Coordinates of C-alpha atoms in Angstrom, one line a residue:
M1 CA 24.3 -28.6 -7.7
N2 CA 25.0 -26.2 -5.6
K3 CA 22.4 -25.8 -2.5
R4 CA 22.5 -22.0 -1.8
S5 CA 20.9 -22.1 -6.2
E6 CA 18.3 -25.1 -4.9
V7 CA 17.0 -22.2 -2.7
F8 CA 17.3 -18.8 -4.4
N9 CA 19.0 -18.9 -7.9
L10 CA 18.9 -14.9 -9.8
Q11 CA 18.1 -15.7 -12.6
R12 CA 15.1 -18.3 -12.1
F13 CA 14.3 -15.3 -9.4
G14 CA 14.4 -13.0 -12.1
L15 CA 12.5 -15.2 -14.6
T16 CA 9.9 -15.9 -11.8
L17 CA 10.0 -11.8 -10.7
W18 CA 8.8 -11.0 -14.7
R19 CA 6.2 -13.9 -15.3
D20 CA 4.5 -12.3 -12.0
L21 CA 4.5 -8.6 -13.3
R22 CA 3.6 -10.0 -16.9
G23 CA 0.6 -11.9 -15.2
R24 CA -0.8 -8.5 -13.8
T25 CA -0.6 -6.5 -16.8
S26 CA -4.0 -6.6 -18.1
S27 CA -5.6 -6.0 -14.4
A28 CA -3.1 -3.1 -13.8
L29 CA -4.3 -1.3 -17.1
V30 CA -7.5 -1.3 -16.0
G31 CA -7.0 0.0 -13.2
V32 CA -4.7 2.8 -14.2
G33 CA -7.5 3.8 -17.1
A34 CA -10.0 4.4 -14.1
G35 CA -7.8 5.8 -11.9
T36 CA -6.2 8.1 -14.9
G37 CA -9.9 9.5 -15.3
I38 CA -11.4 9.7 -12.0
L39 CA -8.3 12.0 -11.1
V40 CA -8.4 13.7 -14.3
V41 CA -12.3 15.2 -13.3
F42 CA -11.2 15.5 -10.0
S43 CA -8.9 17.5 -11.0
L44 CA -10.7 19.5 -13.4
L45 CA -13.5 19.9 -10.4
N46 CA -11.1 21.3 -7.7
I47 CA -9.6 23.2 -10.8
W48 CA -13.3 24.8 -11.4
A49 CA -14.6 25.2 -7.8
G50 CA -11.7 27.8 -7.3
E51 CA -9.1 25.7 -4.7
G52 CA -6.2 25.2 -6.2
A53 CA -4.9 24.2 -3.3
S54 CA -0.6 23.9 -3.6
G55 CA -0.7 19.9 -1.8
F56 CA -3.3 18.9 -4.1
H57 CA -1.2 16.5 -6.2
R58 CA 0.4 15.4 -2.9
E59 CA -2.2 14.6 -0.9
L60 CA -4.1 12.2 -4.1
F61 CA -0.3 10.8 -4.4
S62 CA -1.0 9.5 -0.7
F63 CA -4.4 8.4 -1.3
A64 CA -3.6 6.0 -4.9
L65 CA -0.5 4.8 -2.8
T66 CA -1.7 3.7 0.1
I67 CA -5.3 2.3 -0.7
G68 CA -4.6 1.0 -3.8
G69 CA -1.4 -0.1 -2.7
L70 CA -2.9 -2.4 0.5
I71 CA -6.4 -3.7 -1.5
F72 CA -3.3 -4.8 -3.8
T73 CA -0.5 -6.2 -0.9
S74 CA -4.1 -8.2 0.6
Q75 CA -4.7 -9.6 -3.4
V76 CA -1.2 -10.4 -3.9
F77 CA -1.1 -14.2 -2.2
R78 CA -4.4 -15.0 -3.2
D79 CA -3.8 -17.9 -5.6
L80 CA -2.4 -19.7 -2.1
H81 CA -6.1 -20.1 -1.1
R82 CA -7.9 -20.6 -3.9
K83 CA -7.7 -24.8 -4.7
E84 CA -8.4 -24.1 -9.0
M85 CA -5.0 -22.0 -8.4
V86 CA -2.8 -23.2 -5.9
G87 CA -1.6 -26.4 -8.4
G88 CA -0.4 -24.0 -10.5
Y89 CA 1.8 -21.7 -8.0
L90 CA 3.0 -24.5 -6.3
L91 CA 4.1 -25.9 -10.0
L92 CA 6.2 -22.5 -10.7
P93 CA 9.9 -23.7 -11.5
A94 CA 11.7 -21.8 -8.6
S95 CA 12.3 -22.2 -4.9
A96 CA 9.4 -21.0 -2.1
L97 CA 12.1 -18.4 -1.1
E98 CA 11.8 -16.9 -4.4
K99 CA 8.1 -16.9 -5.2
V100 CA 7.8 -15.3 -1.6
V101 CA 10.5 -12.6 -2.2
T102 CA 8.5 -11.9 -5.6
R103 CA 5.3 -11.1 -4.7
I104 CA 7.1 -9.0 -1.5
L105 CA 8.7 -7.4 -3.8
T106 CA 5.7 -6.8 -6.6
A107 CA 3.7 -5.4 -3.9
G108 CA 6.4 -3.5 -1.8
I109 CA 9.4 -1.8 -4.2
G110 CA 7.7 -2.4 -7.5
W111 CA 3.9 -0.7 -6.3
V112 CA 6.2 1.9 -4.8
L113 CA 7.8 3.0 -8.4
F114 CA 5.1 1.9 -10.3
I115 CA 3.0 4.5 -8.5
L116 CA 5.7 6.9 -8.6
I117 CA 5.8 7.1 -12.7
W118 CA 2.2 6.6 -13.2
Y119 CA 1.4 9.6 -11.0
S120 CA 4.0 11.9 -12.5
L121 CA 2.5 11.5 -15.6
L122 CA -0.9 12.0 -14.8
S123 CA -0.1 15.1 -12.8
M124 CA 1.0 16.4 -16.1
L125 CA -1.9 15.3 -18.1
S126 CA -3.9 16.5 -15.8
E127 CA -2.7 20.3 -15.5
G128 CA -2.1 20.8 -18.8
V129 CA -6.1 20.0 -19.2
N130 CA -6.5 22.2 -17.0
L131 CA -4.2 25.0 -18.3
L132 CA -6.1 24.6 -21.5
I133 CA -9.6 24.6 -20.0
F134 CA -9.4 27.4 -17.4
G135 CA -6.0 28.7 -18.0
R136 CA -5.1 28.2 -14.4
T137 CA -3.2 24.5 -13.0
H138 CA -2.3 23.0 -9.7
S139 CA 1.7 23.2 -8.4
L140 CA 3.2 20.3 -10.7
F141 CA 3.3 16.8 -8.5
N142 CA 7.3 16.5 -7.1
P143 CA 8.4 13.0 -7.0
F144 CA 11.4 13.9 -4.5
S145 CA 10.0 15.9 -2.2
A146 CA 10.6 14.8 1.2
A147 CA 6.7 14.9 2.6
V148 CA 6.6 12.2 -0.4
W149 CA 9.6 9.9 0.5
M150 CA 7.8 10.5 4.0
T151 CA 4.3 9.5 2.7
I152 CA 6.5 6.3 0.7
A153 CA 7.8 5.8 4.7
H154 CA 4.5 4.9 6.3
Y155 CA 3.5 2.8 2.8
L156 CA 6.2 0.0 2.8
V157 CA 5.4 -0.1 7.1
L158 CA 1.6 -0.7 6.8
H159 CA 2.7 -2.7 3.6
S160 CA 4.3 -5.3 5.6
L161 CA 1.1 -5.7 8.0
F162 CA -1.4 -6.6 5.4
L163 CA 1.2 -8.6 3.7
V164 CA 0.9 -10.7 6.8
G165 CA -2.8 -10.6 6.3
A166 CA -2.6 -12.1 2.5
I167 CA -0.6 -15.0 3.5
Y168 CA -2.8 -15.9 7.0
F169 CA -6.2 -14.7 5.5
R170 CA -8.0 -17.2 3.3
K171 CA -10.2 -14.5 2.4
L172 CA -11.4 -10.6 2.7
H173 CA -7.8 -10.4 2.6
F174 CA -8.1 -6.9 3.0
L175 CA -11.0 -6.2 5.7
K176 CA -9.8 -9.1 8.2
T177 CA -6.2 -7.4 8.5
I178 CA -8.5 -3.7 8.7
L179 CA -10.5 -5.6 11.7
V180 CA -7.6 -6.9 13.7
L181 CA -5.5 -3.7 13.4
F182 CA -8.8 -2.0 14.8
L183 CA -9.2 -4.9 17.3
A184 CA -5.4 -4.7 18.4
G185 CA -5.8 -0.6 18.5
V186 CA -8.5 -1.1 21.3
G187 CA -6.8 -3.4 23.3
F188 CA -3.6 -1.6 23.3
S189 CA -5.4 1.7 24.4
I190 CA -6.8 -0.6 26.7
L191 CA -3.5 -1.7 28.3
G192 CA -1.8 1.6 28.2
F193 CA -5.4 2.7 30.3
I194 CA -4.7 0.3 32.7
G195 CA -1.2 0.6 33.3
V196 CA -1.7 4.3 33.5
R197 CA -4.5 4.0 36.3
L198 CA -2.3 1.8 38.0
M199 CA 0.8 3.7 38.5
F200 CA -0.1 7.5 38.2
W201 CA -3.7 7.4 40.2
N202 CA -2.8 8.6 43.1
F203 CA -1.0 11.1 41.7
F204 CA -3.9 12.1 39.6
Q205 CA -5.8 12.0 43.2
E206 CA -3.7 14.0 45.0
A207 CA -3.7 16.9 42.4
F208 CA -7.2 16.4 42.4
L209 CA -7.4 17.3 46.4
M210 CA -5.6 19.4 45.7
A211 CA -7.5 21.7 43.4

């Protein structure tokens, strides 16, 4: 057998990806149902309050994409850390590379495409309800705007960090990743302050004396 096909086979990878997506369908439907209800009600309340901001759907999309995606990413490798589930993961008829790439694509590009389609349909639904009840609407969500794709780019950067946390931490992946990022931010801030203090302190002293 070709060594390359042992490591990565396109047909086997496609079947693994389809199996992973199908296995997440039920939980995704529950999340979609709950999210749809909450966001439609929130849209109604926003119109009722007389706000109707033009960026309403873009902001809600950013929230759904980022918060939902990072929580989803944090859980994408949970079967690696559970004794009752790791056996099934290891016995999948696919290479380690195919299994990892499948999860990365599912939580990255897969999540982005899913949210783009779902939120586009949701905005039309919520604004149809707003029009029927109040006779006015927010601006429809535009999935092709530059601001939306900038948000997606930011999400994919954060997604990579939470993906590392999903692989490394055994429990509480989401919370532990946030804690590590917070501590890293504090540490870099302290190092930056020390660096500025060492390099520019004489300059600031002279400026204060001249003042």
